[in-house]
Amino acid sequence: MILLLVALLLGALLPSCAAAPEPYKVLKPPLDTPWTYCAGIKPWTAKYPRPQLRRALWQSLDGIWTFQPTDGRDGQPLPSLPLKQEVLVPSCIESGLSGVQAMGVTTMWFGTRFSVPPPWTSNRRVLLHFEAIDYEATVYINGAKVGSNRGGYTRFSMDITDHVIHHDDSNEIHVYVFDPTDDWSIPQGKQTKRLSHIFYTPCTGIWQSVWLESVPEQRISDLDITADMTGNVTVTIHSNKKQGTPLELSIIDTHTGKTVAAEQLISDQTLSFTVDSPKLWTPDSPTLYNVTVKMGEDEVASYTAFRTISSGIVDGVKRPLLNGEFVFYFGPLDQGYWPDGIYTPPTPSAMLHDLELVKRLGMNMVRKHIKVEPEVFYEACDRMGLLVIQDMPSMRVFDNRRPSDVEQAEFGRQLEVMVRQLRNHPSIAVWVIYNEGWGQITDHHPEFELTERVRALDPTRLVDAVTGWHDHGAGDFHDNHHYAEPQCGTPWYSQPNTAYSPNRSAIQGEFGGIGLRPDNANLWPLRPAVDTINETYEIHAGIESYHYRARTLLRLLREQIERYACSGAVYTQTTDVEGEVNGLMTYDRRVVRIDEEAWREDIRRLFEAASKRRGDGSLVA
Ligand SMILES: *[C@@H]1O[C@H](CO)[C@@H](O)[C@H](O)[C@H]1NC(C)=O
Ligand SMILES: *[C@@H]1O[C@H](CO)[C@@H](O)[C@H](O)[C@H]1NC(C)=O
Ligand SMILES: *[C@@H]1O[C@H](CO)[C@@H](O)[C@H](O)[C@H]1NC(C)=O
Ligand SMILES: *[C@@H]1O[C@H](CO)[C@@H](O)[C@H](O)[C@H]1NC(C)=O
């Protein structure tokens, strides 16, 4: 006892020396995937994190950082590094892969040390980029506050040059994070602390890549480029100095290596020019063209694709068009949840594995459901030929509140940030504003104003203002949700205000969702997920009836294409997520539940039926 007291006293009196942080290891998640234990500590560092504005000099800061929860507020004094325990960046702290696997932490610190190669700071600037931190972040470099951000899904960047004061690796980054999931009405998608059947484990913290970049003093700050089916290219190259600097842009055919356009431009001015007979981008033939831009000492690489997304009357009703032709959209509701990584896929190849199944089945689309992925996901869709219906992450509103004016304004701001960040990706065809009424104010109809704001930012895409529920006629689609059977452009409908009218394209934003309980080995075993499995829209007792029913639903959809105005459909869903056991695959991606061969044939017949509505008899997949 006395010894203990002496030890405690000594401990209190001696100058404190930082304890080594608790070392990183993957914590066993409730359910693992084939990638969990081989992901390592730098799964994302080989991928350039901003594929449409690439520069030669960059350095990933992904890897092992340290972490500690805090009751305290943001600000000085900053806690000394290292913090209490190691954490994997990027990851959600709720995930096994993070090495933390903690629930309910709302205020916390992340920290690490880094070095910058000396040539990076001589007559150049150093930018620090965070691809996504959920939800609010304040960033300190060597103790000085240099940036902050609100919004869990998009990139923010800062110039840290003047704060990099050490030549070795003793420069410090502190990131203070605050995540009020469920407490405020914020865009949070399916994340919740109030777990239920269709709302899942939240994600908190630095869940996408962190990286440094060396740039010239005067540089390209952003690039907006669209290229359409007529060969018309419209570009605006933004510069940080906004003083009208000459620059050169080249467009290169990636197959032949030939330069198809070489233009002289002025920064911050919009220019249009034409490329003769370009190869068009379609899901079957996703042709990309490389783009290079030089401005003084700065040089960036990007890519684009020639294609036009529009809508028009085909066979009597409004339908979505790709390159002037009706292309039926068919693909899964793609939530991008992982049992080991929650929001962060365990590795890039795990992320691709989901898209490869979609492609193999002959689908041509994914609906990215109320989540924004790392940009490398959209790059993969651009390259593989998958159209993307991109949802804005929904706000959640509890206890009959409605979003306050401030919360509503913030939702609109973050919607614009998402559109600006992703609008160069050729694969994106449609922006979705509201899903099933979540966070949607219904006493007036803000989706009209938001639709106009999205169109102003991006006139080259369609807008699905309201997918499911409270439709008041805004946007380009009449989008009904119905489980399990589709009601796609049909004269009967289940929800109020969803009578189909021919002046907007009819799509089935969600249907299917039939389920089958997987073996325990492939099941997310936590409550309330396992207790709510039977809430899966339609649960089957055996694989025979599951397969039969799946084919029935695809047949019904085909008949609705043949008879009614159905122009696209989203099947729920790519994988099981927690207690929703209705995926094409199980949550751990180890079991493909569907009968792949039967699905490929049924999907082929969907596109065949759609091509007959187009009138020329050819396949449009
Ligand atoms: C090309 O597209 C831009 C933007 O839509 C438009 O302003 C311009 O007139 C078009 N040029 C041609 C030649 O069609
Ligand atoms: C196109 O860009 C990619 C990525 O920067 C590069 O790997 C490829 O070699 C380029 N192709 C051509 C033909 O320039
Ligand atoms: C579309 O049709 C519906 C009903 O037929 C009508 O209420 C609505 O005003 C029309 N919208 C437009 C943009 O024409
Ligand atoms: C779900 O339904 C099945 C079949 O009726 C039943 O055997 C099972 O106990 C139910 N599970 C739960 C968690 O209620």
XYZ file of C-alpha atoms and ligand atoms in Angstrom:
677
model
C 0.000 0.000 0.000
C 2.747 2.391 1.023
C 4.760 1.418 -1.993
C 1.756 2.138 -4.148
C 1.331 5.572 -2.570
C 5.010 6.339 -3.085
C 4.730 5.249 -6.668
C 1.661 7.430 -7.194
C 3.397 10.428 -5.579
C 6.495 9.938 -7.673
C 4.302 9.615 -10.704
C 2.703 12.945 -9.872
C 5.958 14.742 -9.107
C 8.298 13.475 -11.783
C 8.278 15.368 -15.043
C 5.857 13.438 -17.177
C 7.218 11.643 -20.147
C 4.657 10.775 -22.784
C 3.614 7.162 -22.520
C 3.945 5.174 -25.714
C 0.554 5.039 -27.415
C -1.350 1.806 -27.426
C -0.078 0.128 -30.604
C -2.262 -0.378 -33.660
C -3.791 -3.685 -34.451
C -6.884 -4.653 -36.437
C -9.628 -5.313 -33.907
C -11.843 -8.257 -34.726
C -14.935 -6.732 -36.328
C -18.376 -8.289 -35.726
C -17.982 -9.778 -39.214
C -14.803 -9.792 -41.273
C -14.241 -9.802 -45.034
C -11.599 -11.534 -47.180
C -9.579 -8.272 -46.986
C -9.736 -7.494 -43.250
C -6.471 -9.071 -42.183
C -4.466 -8.388 -45.320
C -5.370 -4.716 -45.774
C -2.193 -3.625 -43.952
C -1.646 -0.081 -42.778
C -1.444 1.730 -46.124
C -4.137 0.233 -48.324
C -4.880 3.471 -50.225
C -1.447 5.004 -50.761
C -0.919 3.550 -54.237
C -4.046 5.317 -55.547
C -3.769 8.941 -56.569
C -6.552 10.419 -54.443
C -7.711 13.129 -56.885
C -7.661 11.355 -60.245
C -8.993 14.297 -62.255
C -6.340 16.797 -61.201
C -3.065 14.948 -60.932
C 0.367 16.430 -60.282
C 3.724 14.736 -60.091
C 4.752 15.824 -56.594
C 2.549 14.362 -53.897
C 2.932 12.336 -50.757
C 0.352 10.302 -48.883
C -0.064 10.871 -45.150
C -2.232 7.776 -44.774
C -1.073 5.180 -42.276
C -0.790 5.026 -38.508
C -1.680 8.222 -36.638
C -2.620 8.580 -32.971
C -6.023 9.314 -31.518
C -7.766 10.198 -28.297
C -11.316 11.086 -27.367
C -11.715 14.336 -25.468
C -14.426 15.867 -23.345
C -12.785 19.170 -24.001
C -13.454 21.734 -26.623
C -11.395 22.470 -29.637
C -8.450 24.814 -29.084
C -5.315 25.458 -27.028
C -3.555 23.903 -25.341
C -3.319 21.162 -27.899
C -2.690 17.702 -26.434
C 0.912 16.588 -26.895
C 1.759 13.988 -29.504
C 1.643 11.080 -29.594
C -1.954 10.799 -28.436
C -3.170 7.839 -26.381
C -3.632 5.169 -28.993
C -2.690 4.398 -32.543
C -5.338 4.562 -35.242
C -5.425 3.728 -38.933
C -5.944 6.705 -41.266
C -8.206 6.596 -43.188
C -10.847 4.699 -41.219
C -14.017 5.218 -39.220
C -13.226 4.947 -35.522
C -16.231 2.635 -35.114
C -14.610 0.085 -37.449
C -12.426 -2.889 -36.557
C -9.909 -1.727 -39.151
C -9.419 1.574 -37.294
C -7.881 -0.288 -34.351
C -10.179 1.751 -32.088
C -13.678 0.296 -32.662
C -15.321 2.804 -30.327
C -18.961 3.877 -30.436
C -20.383 7.138 -29.154
C -17.267 9.342 -29.338
C -18.329 12.790 -30.561
C -15.260 14.976 -29.818
C -11.739 13.761 -30.426
C -8.193 14.483 -31.544
C -6.137 12.895 -34.282
C -2.443 13.619 -34.639
C 0.671 12.687 -36.514
C 4.140 13.945 -37.424
C 5.360 14.491 -40.951
C 8.201 15.821 -43.028
C 8.247 17.782 -46.254
C 11.059 17.337 -48.786
C 13.033 20.657 -48.759
C 12.623 21.374 -52.514
C 8.867 21.406 -51.943
C 9.042 24.692 -50.072
C 11.559 26.675 -52.136
C 9.496 28.999 -54.328
C 6.677 26.525 -54.101
C 3.717 25.960 -51.813
C 2.650 22.882 -49.866
C -1.017 21.966 -49.798
C -2.577 19.593 -47.278
C -5.691 17.750 -48.463
C -8.291 15.814 -46.481
C -10.530 13.827 -48.823
C -13.247 13.497 -46.159
C -13.605 13.873 -42.391
C -16.930 13.216 -40.729
C -18.209 15.755 -39.585
C -16.458 18.979 -38.499
C -12.700 19.329 -38.382
C -10.192 21.931 -37.281
C -6.622 21.491 -38.445
C -3.484 22.711 -36.632
C 0.041 22.586 -38.023
C 2.802 22.925 -35.433
C 0.257 24.433 -33.070
C -1.200 27.029 -35.453
C -4.755 26.761 -36.658
C -4.677 26.628 -40.458
C -8.033 25.312 -41.599
C -11.424 23.942 -40.760
C -14.312 22.268 -42.512
C -17.911 21.267 -41.983
C -19.407 18.341 -43.910
C -18.531 14.660 -43.756
C -18.276 13.674 -47.401
C -16.090 16.006 -49.405
C -12.534 17.275 -49.759
C -11.038 20.310 -48.081
C -7.541 21.668 -48.535
C -5.217 24.288 -47.103
C -1.878 25.930 -47.806
C 0.391 24.949 -44.907
C 3.707 26.237 -46.315
C 4.249 28.987 -43.760
C 3.615 26.585 -40.888
C 6.037 23.850 -41.936
C 8.933 24.933 -39.714
C 10.972 21.754 -39.279
C 13.202 20.118 -41.864
C 12.866 16.685 -40.311
C 9.769 14.665 -39.530
C 8.870 16.597 -36.395
C 6.196 18.797 -37.966
C 2.937 18.108 -36.169
C -0.641 17.879 -37.398
C -3.483 17.976 -34.911
C -7.031 17.480 -36.142
C -9.907 18.177 -33.813
C -13.084 16.382 -34.909
C -16.658 16.901 -33.794
C -19.371 14.580 -35.099
C -22.929 15.327 -33.934
C -24.580 12.399 -35.778
C -28.274 12.260 -34.760
C -27.951 15.276 -32.431
C -28.122 17.892 -35.156
C -29.877 17.608 -38.499
C -26.876 17.140 -40.755
C -26.248 15.195 -43.942
C -25.412 11.791 -42.468
C -27.047 9.246 -44.786
C -27.682 5.899 -43.104
C -25.446 6.552 -40.125
C -27.110 6.532 -36.742
C -26.447 5.926 -33.078
C -30.070 4.759 -32.834
C -29.469 1.521 -34.725
C -32.473 -0.041 -36.412
C -33.175 -2.308 -39.333
C -32.310 0.132 -42.100
C -30.045 2.573 -40.247
C -26.572 1.415 -39.452
C -23.372 1.917 -37.480
C -22.119 5.493 -37.860
C -18.727 6.604 -39.160
C -16.680 9.182 -37.316
C -13.333 10.780 -38.107
C -10.834 10.822 -40.963
C -12.418 8.207 -43.224
C -10.790 9.126 -46.534
C -7.175 9.767 -47.515
C -4.924 12.576 -46.291
C -2.131 13.828 -48.520
C 0.373 16.558 -49.269
C 1.053 18.165 -52.585
C 3.782 20.478 -53.843
C 2.486 23.209 -56.152
C 3.931 26.325 -57.814
C 3.061 29.743 -56.357
C 0.839 30.425 -59.331
C -1.168 27.381 -60.188
C -4.279 25.742 -61.523
C -6.766 25.515 -58.681
C -9.580 23.665 -60.376
C -10.658 22.397 -63.748
C -14.185 22.129 -65.117
C -14.550 20.216 -68.321
C -17.493 18.801 -70.208
C -17.335 17.078 -73.560
C -20.490 16.108 -75.411
C -21.559 13.708 -78.154
C -21.026 16.354 -80.847
C -17.377 16.783 -79.892
C -18.048 20.103 -78.192
C -15.640 20.592 -75.299
C -16.297 23.349 -72.774
C -13.552 24.107 -70.278
C -12.829 26.515 -67.507
C -9.433 26.263 -65.862
C -9.420 28.106 -62.585
C -6.213 29.591 -61.225
C -5.393 30.665 -57.691
C -4.406 34.202 -58.753
C -7.405 34.861 -61.012
C -5.485 37.180 -63.315
C -6.099 35.711 -66.739
C -2.954 33.684 -67.344
C -2.305 31.932 -70.678
C -2.345 28.165 -70.609
C -2.228 25.202 -72.928
C -4.638 22.317 -72.931
C -4.274 19.042 -74.810
C -6.714 16.202 -75.244
C -5.196 12.827 -76.001
C -6.851 9.718 -77.392
C -5.773 7.092 -74.867
C -5.954 4.269 -77.434
C -3.827 5.810 -80.160
C -1.840 8.256 -78.019
C -2.699 10.937 -80.599
C -3.366 14.510 -79.533
C -6.863 15.351 -80.797
C -6.936 18.933 -79.547
C -4.275 21.447 -78.516
C -5.747 24.750 -77.409
C -4.425 28.011 -76.019
C -6.666 29.294 -73.246
C -6.792 31.984 -70.611
C -7.310 30.932 -67.018
C -10.684 31.645 -65.399
C -12.356 32.129 -68.768
C -14.694 29.602 -70.324
C -13.779 28.321 -73.768
C -15.598 25.942 -76.112
C -14.024 24.143 -79.037
C -14.774 21.044 -81.077
C -13.027 17.714 -81.479
C -13.865 15.902 -84.730
C -15.718 12.590 -84.521
C -14.751 11.599 -80.996
C -15.313 8.070 -79.741
C -18.281 8.330 -77.421
C -18.460 7.051 -73.855
C -21.131 4.447 -73.174
C -21.342 1.708 -70.533
C -20.400 -0.804 -73.270
C -17.519 1.266 -74.543
C -16.306 3.605 -71.804
C -13.792 5.563 -73.870
C -11.829 8.139 -71.891
C -9.574 10.867 -73.250
C -6.587 12.137 -71.305
C -6.307 15.852 -70.690
C -3.158 17.778 -69.833
C -3.006 21.423 -68.868
C 0.119 23.592 -68.573
C 0.139 26.992 -66.978
C 3.586 28.457 -66.392
C 5.405 26.051 -64.098
C 2.261 24.138 -63.301
C 1.213 21.015 -65.134
C -1.781 18.815 -64.338
C -3.266 15.689 -65.872
C -6.921 14.827 -66.023
C -9.363 12.981 -68.252
C -12.772 13.437 -69.775
C -15.229 11.596 -72.001
C -17.498 12.586 -74.839
C -21.112 11.860 -74.040
C -24.409 13.653 -73.585
C -26.937 12.982 -70.840
C -30.380 14.381 -71.582
C -33.993 13.367 -71.794
C -36.530 13.340 -74.580
C -39.745 11.787 -75.810
C -39.192 8.212 -76.966
C -42.136 5.957 -77.783
C -44.576 8.498 -76.394
C -43.069 9.322 -73.021
C -40.164 11.253 -71.522
C -37.117 9.026 -71.086
C -33.470 9.477 -70.109
C -31.125 9.594 -73.082
C -27.449 8.864 -73.446
C -25.903 10.282 -76.599
C -29.376 11.024 -77.883
C -30.712 7.485 -77.454
C -32.905 5.958 -74.778
C -30.715 3.908 -72.461
C -32.566 1.999 -69.775
C -30.812 2.437 -66.428
C -30.513 -0.780 -64.463
C -28.335 -1.402 -61.440
C -28.246 -1.923 -57.704
C -28.762 0.347 -54.750
C -25.124 0.613 -53.749
C -24.655 1.676 -50.163
C -20.903 1.221 -49.821
C -20.991 -0.205 -46.302
C -18.402 -2.672 -45.005
C -18.509 -4.829 -41.862
C -14.797 -4.200 -41.175
C -14.486 -0.624 -42.464
C -18.060 0.755 -42.164
C -17.744 3.663 -44.674
C -14.135 3.005 -45.752
C -13.704 -0.031 -48.007
C -10.949 -2.238 -46.534
C -8.874 -1.916 -49.734
C -9.265 -0.506 -53.254
C -9.614 -4.027 -54.640
C -12.461 -4.728 -52.198
C -14.172 -1.599 -53.512
C -13.696 -2.793 -57.113
C -14.954 -6.276 -56.250
C -18.496 -4.897 -55.736
C -18.439 -3.010 -59.048
C -17.084 -6.051 -60.884
C -20.114 -8.116 -59.858
C -22.445 -5.346 -61.067
C -20.647 -5.243 -64.407
C -20.493 -9.034 -64.745
C -24.273 -9.240 -64.340
C -24.681 -6.904 -67.306
C -26.046 -4.000 -65.275
C -25.102 -0.529 -66.543
C -25.610 1.628 -63.445
C -25.161 1.959 -59.703
C -27.238 4.188 -57.504
C -24.746 5.481 -54.925
C -27.051 5.658 -51.986
C -26.889 8.688 -49.660
C -23.119 8.446 -49.400
C -20.238 10.027 -51.318
C -17.356 7.686 -52.068
C -13.658 8.437 -52.423
C -13.043 9.850 -55.896
C -11.249 6.676 -56.949
C -14.676 4.984 -56.841
C -16.005 7.364 -59.510
C -12.794 6.954 -61.485
C -13.480 3.198 -61.477
C -17.045 3.804 -62.750
C -15.670 6.121 -65.463
C -13.213 3.434 -66.571
C -15.482 0.398 -66.229
C -18.535 1.984 -67.829
C -21.081 2.263 -65.043
C -23.520 5.150 -64.984
C -23.882 6.629 -61.508
C -27.053 7.965 -59.954
C -25.510 10.012 -57.159
C -27.565 10.712 -54.048
C -26.974 13.620 -51.730
C -26.510 12.155 -48.215
C -29.802 12.723 -46.416
C -30.319 14.680 -43.254
C -32.015 12.832 -40.427
C -34.651 14.565 -38.392
C -35.878 13.064 -35.139
C -38.824 13.605 -32.814
C -40.999 15.404 -35.383
C -38.581 18.289 -35.639
C -37.965 19.822 -38.991
C -34.599 21.096 -40.177
C -34.079 24.662 -38.979
C -33.415 27.359 -41.564
C -29.731 27.146 -40.699
C -29.668 23.365 -41.105
C -31.587 23.591 -44.380
C -29.172 26.219 -45.706
C -26.221 24.016 -44.737
C -27.801 21.049 -46.549
C -28.067 23.175 -49.696
C -24.475 24.368 -49.338
C -23.145 20.830 -48.954
C -25.236 19.690 -51.941
C -23.426 22.306 -54.035
C -20.036 21.249 -52.671
C -20.741 17.643 -53.679
C -21.837 18.604 -57.192
C -18.788 20.834 -57.711
C -16.394 18.147 -56.520
C -17.819 15.281 -58.598
C -19.242 16.932 -61.720
C -16.247 16.196 -63.945
C -16.796 12.435 -63.685
C -18.272 11.209 -66.977
C -20.056 8.307 -65.260
C -22.363 10.525 -63.217
C -25.710 10.794 -64.987
C -28.158 11.905 -62.309
C -28.073 13.924 -59.083
C -30.567 12.956 -56.378
C -31.562 15.555 -53.789
C -34.031 13.863 -51.415
C -34.514 10.194 -50.577
C -37.842 8.942 -49.208
C -38.652 12.213 -47.530
C -35.696 12.102 -45.124
C -34.932 15.635 -44.030
C -37.356 16.919 -46.677
C -39.426 19.882 -45.584
C -42.906 19.294 -46.994
C -44.930 22.363 -45.985
C -43.206 24.202 -48.762
C -41.252 22.436 -51.480
C -37.533 23.261 -51.259
C -36.717 20.610 -53.870
C -37.768 23.037 -56.629
C -35.229 25.650 -55.589
C -32.529 23.027 -54.935
C -33.152 21.472 -58.359
C -32.548 24.859 -59.991
C -29.331 25.307 -58.000
C -28.053 21.905 -59.087
C -28.981 22.615 -62.722
C -27.207 25.955 -62.579
C -24.032 24.243 -61.338
C -24.359 21.352 -63.721
C -26.660 21.692 -66.741
C -25.178 18.496 -68.225
C -26.908 16.040 -65.858
C -30.473 15.120 -64.965
C -31.894 15.825 -61.521
C -33.972 13.329 -59.565
C -35.332 15.812 -57.045
C -37.233 13.317 -54.923
C -36.647 9.575 -55.016
C -39.641 8.034 -53.259
C -42.402 9.583 -51.184
C -43.108 13.334 -51.310
C -43.133 14.118 -55.017
C -44.463 17.525 -56.032
C -43.365 17.477 -59.653
C -39.813 18.837 -59.375
C -36.907 17.547 -61.425
C -36.573 15.247 -64.407
C -37.966 12.026 -62.934
C -41.095 10.505 -61.600
C -39.402 8.106 -59.211
C -41.499 5.663 -57.249
C -40.240 3.243 -54.581
C -42.060 0.013 -54.021
C -41.055 -3.282 -52.377
C -40.777 -5.999 -53.379
C -42.604 -5.706 -56.709
C -41.794 -2.823 -59.027
C -44.399 -0.189 -59.971
C -42.297 1.376 -62.673
C -44.152 3.952 -64.732
C -47.358 2.015 -64.073
C -50.825 3.548 -63.867
C -51.190 2.080 -60.357
C -49.046 3.242 -57.490
C -48.900 2.822 -53.760
C -47.742 6.172 -52.418
C -49.767 9.361 -52.397
C -48.682 11.973 -54.944
C -46.884 9.446 -57.081
C -49.294 9.135 -59.998
C -47.154 8.753 -63.055
C -47.340 11.607 -65.557
C -45.662 11.386 -68.959
C -43.848 14.715 -68.798
C -41.031 13.313 -66.621
C -39.060 10.083 -67.015
C -40.456 7.231 -64.930
C -37.945 5.221 -62.953
C -38.243 2.789 -60.098
C -35.749 4.241 -57.611
C -35.983 1.164 -55.392
C -37.621 -2.266 -55.608
C -36.688 -5.863 -54.797
C -35.107 -6.142 -51.422
C -36.087 -9.770 -51.031
C -33.974 -11.520 -48.440
C -32.714 -14.791 -47.139
C -30.977 -15.203 -43.818
C -27.341 -16.132 -44.490
C -25.387 -18.712 -42.508
C -24.250 -17.310 -39.187
C -20.698 -17.226 -40.564
C -21.770 -14.524 -43.059
C -24.113 -12.599 -40.790
C -23.517 -9.339 -38.922
C -24.253 -10.747 -35.466
C -24.991 -7.601 -33.452
C -28.291 -6.438 -32.099
C -30.566 -4.929 -33.138
C -29.540 -6.187 -36.595
C -30.161 -9.873 -35.906
C -33.426 -9.113 -34.121
C -34.793 -7.148 -37.058
C -33.855 -9.485 -39.899
C -37.514 -10.332 -40.350
C -38.207 -6.691 -41.224
C -36.349 -7.299 -44.510
C -39.066 -6.460 -47.060
C -39.716 -10.047 -47.941
C -37.796 -12.816 -46.242
C -37.508 -16.271 -47.719
C -37.208 -19.535 -45.871
C -35.081 -21.189 -48.535
C -32.950 -20.521 -51.579
C -35.430 -22.099 -54.030
C -38.226 -19.632 -53.352
C -35.689 -16.776 -53.155
C -34.411 -17.542 -56.660
C -37.925 -18.025 -58.014
C -39.089 -14.746 -56.523
C -36.076 -12.819 -57.841
C -36.857 -14.023 -61.359
C -40.501 -13.081 -60.861
C -39.550 -9.522 -59.921
C -37.252 -9.164 -62.918
C -40.021 -10.519 -65.164
C -42.524 -8.020 -63.727
C -40.047 -5.243 -64.358
C -39.613 -6.402 -67.944
C -43.369 -6.444 -68.476
C -43.600 -2.911 -67.104
C -40.926 -1.837 -69.588
C -42.926 -3.472 -72.377
C -46.324 -2.076 -71.373
C -45.778 1.122 -69.430
C -43.415 4.081 -69.157
C -40.640 2.375 -67.176
C -37.238 3.817 -68.123
C -34.928 2.651 -65.345
C -34.832 0.701 -62.118
C -32.709 0.245 -59.023
C -32.629 -3.157 -57.345
C -32.060 -3.228 -53.587
C -29.162 -3.961 -53.126
C -25.505 -4.798 -53.888
C -24.791 -6.415 -50.529
C -26.473 -7.148 -47.230
C -25.931 -4.361 -44.743
C -26.127 -5.308 -41.059
C -29.657 -6.704 -40.490
C -30.822 -6.096 -44.057
C -30.123 -9.480 -45.576
C -31.236 -8.731 -49.126
C -27.993 -8.261 -51.047
C -26.828 -9.767 -54.300
C -23.983 -10.740 -51.953
C -23.714 -11.239 -48.210
C -22.313 -8.351 -46.146
C -18.876 -10.000 -45.970
C -18.868 -10.443 -49.800
C -18.079 -14.162 -49.344
C -21.345 -15.500 -50.781
C -23.031 -14.408 -53.994
C -26.637 -15.082 -53.029
C -28.284 -14.650 -56.435
C -28.213 -17.144 -59.283
C -25.737 -15.255 -61.437
C -26.487 -17.056 -64.665
C -30.252 -16.572 -64.344
C -29.778 -12.896 -63.495
C -27.522 -12.292 -66.470
C -30.179 -13.727 -68.768
C -33.032 -11.825 -67.085
C -31.073 -8.575 -67.232
C -30.250 -9.128 -70.891
C -33.993 -9.449 -71.504
C -34.696 -6.184 -69.635
C -32.384 -4.313 -71.973
C -33.832 -6.120 -74.955
C -37.349 -5.042 -73.936
C -36.121 -1.469 -73.480
C -34.439 -1.451 -76.890
C -37.789 -2.298 -78.480
C -39.234 0.839 -76.921
C -36.372 2.654 -78.566
C -37.551 1.329 -81.838
C -34.349 0.190 -83.555
C -34.183 -3.300 -82.072
C -30.552 -3.052 -80.961
C -29.354 -3.631 -77.424
C -28.733 -0.584 -75.304
C -26.952 -2.132 -72.322
C -20.707 23.974 -76.838
O -21.303 23.909 -75.553
C -21.375 25.175 -74.885
C -21.896 24.908 -73.495
O -23.087 24.159 -73.522
C -22.213 26.130 -75.672
O -22.231 27.387 -75.010
C -21.624 26.280 -77.064
O -22.462 27.080 -77.857
C -21.470 24.906 -77.723
N -20.753 25.060 -78.969
C -21.126 24.423 -80.072
C -20.254 24.632 -81.272
O -22.113 23.702 -80.132
C -3.441 8.676 -69.791
O -3.323 9.033 -68.414
C -3.020 7.949 -67.566
C -3.069 8.447 -66.126
O -2.317 9.611 -65.969
C -1.659 7.386 -67.946
O -1.378 6.268 -67.137
C -1.692 6.961 -69.405
O -0.413 6.540 -69.808
C -2.134 8.119 -70.296
N -2.267 7.644 -71.668
C -1.833 8.333 -72.724
C -2.018 7.686 -74.063
O -1.326 9.430 -72.620
C -46.515 17.412 -65.636
O -47.791 16.815 -65.623
C -48.496 16.965 -64.395
C -49.786 16.156 -64.447
O -50.059 15.657 -65.723
C -48.744 18.442 -64.123
O -49.378 18.585 -62.879
C -47.399 19.153 -64.091
O -47.609 20.540 -63.950
C -46.621 18.894 -65.363
N -45.298 19.473 -65.212
C -44.671 20.115 -66.175
C -43.304 20.618 -65.856
O -45.181 20.283 -67.272
C -37.942 -14.654 -38.170
O -38.924 -15.460 -38.783
C -38.595 -16.843 -38.793
C -39.632 -17.580 -39.616
O -40.911 -17.211 -39.231
C -38.517 -17.351 -37.368
O -38.145 -18.709 -37.349
C -37.472 -16.530 -36.609
O -37.458 -16.887 -35.246
C -37.759 -15.044 -36.725
N -36.635 -14.336 -36.164
C -36.747 -13.310 -35.331
C -35.493 -12.707 -34.855
O -37.837 -12.895 -34.969
